[in-house]
Short mmCIF file of C-alpha atoms and ligand atoms in Angstrom, two decimals:
data_model
loop_
_atom_site.label_atom_id
_atom_site.label_comp_id
_atom_site.label_asym_id
_atom_site.label_seq_id
_atom_site.Cartn_x
_atom_site.Cartn_y
_atom_site.Cartn_z
CA MET A 1 14.53 139.27 46.66
CA ASP A 2 14.23 141.08 48.65
CA VAL A 3 17.36 143.99 48.79
CA ILE A 4 18.73 142.99 52.01
CA GLU A 5 19.49 139.52 50.41
CA ARG A 6 20.09 140.94 47.23
CA TYR A 7 22.63 142.66 48.85
CA LEU A 8 24.18 140.49 50.85
CA ASP A 9 24.25 138.09 48.00
CA GLU A 10 26.65 141.15 46.58
CA LEU A 11 28.97 140.79 49.36
CA LEU A 12 29.68 138.01 48.55
CA VAL A 13 30.42 137.53 45.55
CA ALA A 14 32.68 140.99 46.05
CA ASN A 15 33.73 139.30 48.87
CA GLU A 16 35.53 136.09 47.10
CA THR A 17 38.56 138.57 45.96
CA THR A 18 38.28 141.97 48.74
CA ASN A 19 38.59 140.88 52.28
CA LEU A 20 35.04 142.14 53.54
CA THR A 21 33.93 139.70 55.89
CA ARG A 22 34.96 136.75 58.06
CA ILE A 23 30.82 135.62 57.72
CA VAL A 24 31.54 133.34 54.27
CA SER A 25 27.72 130.90 54.91
CA ARG A 26 25.24 132.35 53.30
CA GLU A 27 23.09 131.01 56.74
CA SER A 28 25.51 132.37 59.55
CA ALA A 29 25.52 135.38 57.02
CA GLU A 30 21.85 134.78 57.57
CA VAL A 31 21.95 135.50 61.74
CA LEU A 32 25.01 137.38 62.32
CA HIS A 33 24.63 140.17 59.31
CA ILE A 34 21.38 140.60 58.81
CA GLU A 35 19.65 139.33 61.56
CA ASP A 36 21.94 140.30 64.32
CA SER A 37 22.07 143.71 61.79
CA LEU A 38 17.82 144.16 62.04
CA SER A 39 18.36 143.42 66.08
CA GLY A 40 18.96 147.09 67.05
CA LEU A 41 16.44 148.14 64.55
CA LYS A 42 14.19 149.15 67.87
CA TYR A 43 16.98 151.06 69.58
CA VAL A 44 17.58 153.34 65.87
CA ASN A 45 13.73 154.27 65.36
CA GLU A 46 13.78 155.21 69.22
CA ALA A 47 16.20 158.34 67.81
CA PRO A 48 14.85 161.76 66.81
CA GLU A 49 14.26 162.17 62.53
CA GLY A 50 17.58 163.30 61.25
CA PRO A 51 19.92 161.39 59.86
CA TYR A 52 22.02 158.32 60.63
CA ALA A 53 26.26 157.19 60.10
CA ASP A 54 27.45 153.53 60.60
CA LEU A 55 30.61 153.74 62.41
CA GLY A 56 32.67 151.07 61.05
CA THR A 57 30.54 149.81 58.59
CA GLY A 58 33.35 146.79 56.82
CA GLY A 59 31.39 145.33 54.76
CA GLY A 60 28.11 147.45 55.80
CA PHE A 61 26.80 145.95 58.58
CA PRO A 62 24.68 146.81 60.16
CA GLY A 63 24.94 149.37 58.14
CA VAL A 64 22.79 148.75 55.54
CA PRO A 65 20.21 146.81 56.29
CA LEU A 66 18.91 149.59 59.13
CA ALA A 67 18.98 152.11 57.59
CA VAL A 68 16.73 149.83 53.96
CA LYS A 69 13.99 149.53 57.15
CA THR A 70 14.70 152.82 58.49
CA GLY A 71 14.94 154.83 54.77
CA ARG A 72 16.75 157.34 57.10
CA GLU A 73 19.62 159.04 55.13
CA THR A 74 22.25 156.95 55.74
CA LEU A 75 26.48 157.46 55.60
CA LEU A 76 28.67 154.60 55.64
CA VAL A 77 32.04 154.82 57.67
CA ASP A 78 34.85 153.12 56.95
CA SER A 79 38.74 154.30 57.15
CA VAL A 80 39.68 151.69 54.35
CA LYS A 81 38.09 152.93 50.92
CA LYS A 82 38.79 149.91 48.75
CA LYS A 83 36.17 148.76 51.34
CA THR A 84 33.70 151.89 51.16
CA ALA A 85 33.83 151.86 47.38
CA ILE A 86 33.16 148.52 46.81
CA ILE A 87 29.71 148.93 49.29
CA GLN A 88 29.08 152.05 47.97
CA ASP A 89 29.45 150.18 44.57
CA ILE A 90 26.33 146.94 45.26
CA VAL A 91 24.51 150.50 47.26
CA ASP A 92 24.12 152.22 43.99
CA LYS A 93 24.19 149.29 41.79
CA LEU A 94 20.55 147.95 43.56
CA GLY A 95 18.92 151.52 43.91
CA ILE A 96 19.86 151.99 47.56
CA ALA A 97 19.54 155.20 47.32
CA ASN A 98 19.49 156.62 50.99
CA VAL A 99 22.83 155.55 51.29
CA SER A 100 26.38 156.80 50.57
CA THR A 101 29.45 155.89 52.51
CA TYR A 102 33.02 158.15 53.64
CA ALA A 103 36.35 156.95 52.89
CA GLY A 104 37.28 157.98 56.89
CA ARG A 105 38.63 157.79 60.03
CA ILE A 106 35.36 159.05 62.35
CA GLU A 107 37.93 161.32 63.69
CA ASP A 108 37.81 163.53 60.70
CA LEU A 109 34.64 163.11 60.68
CA ALA A 110 33.63 164.63 63.42
CA ARG A 111 34.86 168.20 62.48
CA GLU A 112 33.80 167.70 58.75
CA MET A 113 29.65 167.11 60.08
CA PRO A 114 30.02 168.28 63.14
CA GLU A 115 26.36 167.64 65.66
CA ARG A 116 25.35 165.88 62.44
CA PHE A 117 24.15 163.37 62.98
CA ALA A 118 20.68 161.63 65.03
CA VAL A 119 21.89 158.62 64.90
CA LEU A 120 25.24 155.67 65.07
CA THR A 121 26.16 152.66 64.86
CA ALA A 122 28.66 150.54 65.68
CA ARG A 123 29.65 147.06 65.79
CA ALA A 124 32.57 145.00 66.85
CA LEU A 125 34.94 148.58 66.20
CA SER A 126 35.63 149.46 69.52
CA SER A 127 35.65 149.58 72.69
CA LEU A 128 32.87 152.02 74.85
CA PRO A 129 34.63 153.81 76.54
CA SER A 130 36.75 154.36 72.88
CA LEU A 131 33.01 154.97 71.01
CA MET A 132 32.04 157.93 73.14
CA GLU A 133 34.65 158.99 72.65
CA LEU A 134 34.45 158.88 68.50
CA ALA A 135 30.28 159.42 68.89
CA SER A 136 29.38 162.53 70.07
CA PRO A 137 30.87 164.82 68.52
CA LEU A 138 29.05 163.43 65.57
CA LEU A 139 25.37 163.37 67.50
CA PHE A 140 23.18 166.60 68.45
CA GLU A 141 21.82 166.51 71.70
CA GLY A 142 19.06 164.41 71.96
CA GLY A 143 20.41 161.70 69.02
CA LEU A 144 21.58 158.25 70.22
CA LEU A 145 24.38 155.82 69.91
CA VAL A 146 24.20 152.06 69.23
CA CYS A 147 26.72 150.23 70.32
CA TYR A 148 25.99 146.45 69.71
CA LYS A 149 28.25 144.73 72.01
CA SER A 150 28.89 140.28 71.94
CA HIS A 151 30.92 140.09 76.24
CA LEU A 152 30.85 142.55 77.89
CA SER A 153 33.18 142.82 81.07
CA ASP A 154 31.98 145.48 83.76
CA GLU A 155 36.21 147.31 83.69
CA GLU A 156 34.36 148.17 80.56
CA ARG A 157 31.19 148.83 81.75
CA ASP A 158 32.42 150.60 84.60
CA HIS A 159 34.58 152.72 82.71
CA ALA A 160 31.80 153.83 80.13
CA LEU A 161 29.53 154.82 82.35
CA SER A 162 32.20 157.25 84.85
CA LEU A 163 32.76 158.72 81.12
CA GLN A 164 28.61 159.85 81.68
CA ASP A 165 29.38 163.00 82.23
CA LYS A 166 32.99 163.98 80.93
CA LEU A 167 31.25 162.91 76.73
CA GLY A 168 27.93 164.01 77.83
CA LEU A 169 26.51 160.51 77.01
CA ASP A 170 23.90 159.29 78.68
CA LEU A 171 23.05 155.32 79.14
CA ILE A 172 19.60 154.50 78.39
CA HIS A 173 19.82 150.74 76.99
CA ASP A 174 21.50 147.84 78.10
CA ASP A 175 19.98 144.96 76.95
CA THR A 176 20.55 141.43 76.48
CA PHE A 177 19.58 138.12 73.84
CA MET A 178 20.09 135.48 71.68
CA LEU A 179 20.18 135.43 68.02
CA SER A 180 18.23 132.83 66.71
CA ASP A 181 21.21 129.90 66.61
CA GLY A 182 21.36 129.84 70.00
CA GLU A 183 24.30 131.03 70.57
CA THR A 184 25.22 134.02 70.01
CA THR A 185 24.54 136.46 72.76
CA ARG A 186 23.95 140.63 72.08
CA ARG A 187 23.55 142.64 73.75
CA MET A 188 22.92 146.35 73.24
CA PHE A 189 24.48 149.00 74.56
CA VAL A 190 21.47 152.36 74.00
CA MET A 191 23.60 156.05 74.66
CA LYS A 192 21.82 159.16 74.66
CA LYS A 193 23.05 162.79 73.83
CA PHE A 194 22.86 165.08 76.57
CA LYS A 195 24.11 167.52 77.37
CA GLN A 196 28.01 169.20 75.13
CA PRO A 197 31.07 166.93 75.86
CA ASP A 198 33.42 168.64 79.04
CA VAL A 199 36.78 167.76 76.62
CA LYS A 200 36.66 169.55 73.65
CA LEU A 201 36.47 166.55 70.76
CA PRO A 202 37.30 164.67 68.50
CA ARG A 203 40.91 164.89 70.18
CA LYS A 204 43.79 164.47 68.06
CA THR A 205 43.51 161.31 65.28
CA GLY A 206 43.74 157.38 67.03
CA MET A 207 44.02 159.05 70.58
CA ALA A 208 40.18 157.71 71.22
CA GLN A 209 41.08 154.10 70.73
CA LYS A 210 44.91 153.89 71.47
CA ARG A 211 44.72 155.74 74.75
CA PRO A 212 40.71 156.73 75.67
CA LEU A 213 39.59 158.77 78.47
CA LYS A 214 41.17 157.70 81.87
N1 SAH B 301 30.86 146.83 62.16
C1 SAH B 301 31.21 145.71 60.74
C2 SAH B 301 32.76 146.26 60.42
C3 SAH B 301 33.33 145.68 62.49
S1 SAH B 301 35.15 145.30 61.82
C4 SAH B 301 30.82 144.74 61.48
O1 SAH B 301 30.51 144.47 62.11
O2 SAH B 301 30.61 143.66 60.32
C5 SAH B 301 35.51 147.23 62.55
C6 SAH B 301 35.76 148.37 61.15
O3 SAH B 301 36.11 149.67 61.19
C7 SAH B 301 37.15 147.44 59.46
O4 SAH B 301 36.77 147.69 58.47
C8 SAH B 301 37.53 149.56 60.55
O5 SAH B 301 38.89 149.60 58.60
C9 SAH B 301 36.97 150.93 60.76
N2 SAH B 301 36.98 151.41 61.41
C10 SAH B 301 37.90 151.08 62.52
N3 SAH B 301 38.55 152.38 63.79
C11 SAH B 301 38.34 153.21 62.45
C12 SAH B 301 38.00 154.72 62.93
N4 SAH B 301 38.65 155.50 63.93
N5 SAH B 301 37.50 155.53 61.08
C13 SAH B 301 36.91 154.47 60.68
N6 SAH B 301 36.64 153.38 60.36
C14 SAH B 301 37.40 152.94 61.64
#
């Protein structure tokens, strides 16, 4: 069996005792975790060579499938240690050697590893303005932020676009498509770091999500 399928099996078993994902049926997990995660592959592959991080990885999506397919050095980031510990165990057990985990806040990672990453992903984490602020200090110039959105209001989109210059991130793709279940719409919002942000980042921990920049 494919290593991604094995990862999903192990995760669903672990999920019986620890809350890692709401999606518990194998059938819907195939689409909503594996297929959906890999729908970002072509965007991740557009990024320059270099390390990849999945921000707010939860149960390891989209990070684990993308790590397996790209072979990039991958860091799965989540502030909940219980989650990263379980993911690390499964990844070690399956011998997925290019993946490691970071138990901590994205803002702290940015302080420890500024401008280290070529590409970042985020699914079901925060609004676009918050994601942009969290991501910008982690990316080197030319690096990409791949946001997996579902419903995106015009207001959220416009707010994100208004912050492009301040945060040094430019929109390069805004694509909408349907997954194979015929009912899940995915919207990919992809930005490229084109310059240093105008503000000093990260701000105080929590601010990016609690009080997004105007
Ligand atoms: N990406 C996964 C999980 C989404 S839930 C999926 O799509 O299935 C969002 C996750 O982000 C949670 O596990 C939460 O602990 C984590 N998170 C939220 N804000 C964070 C922050 N500032 N730093 C690190 N992790 C964060």
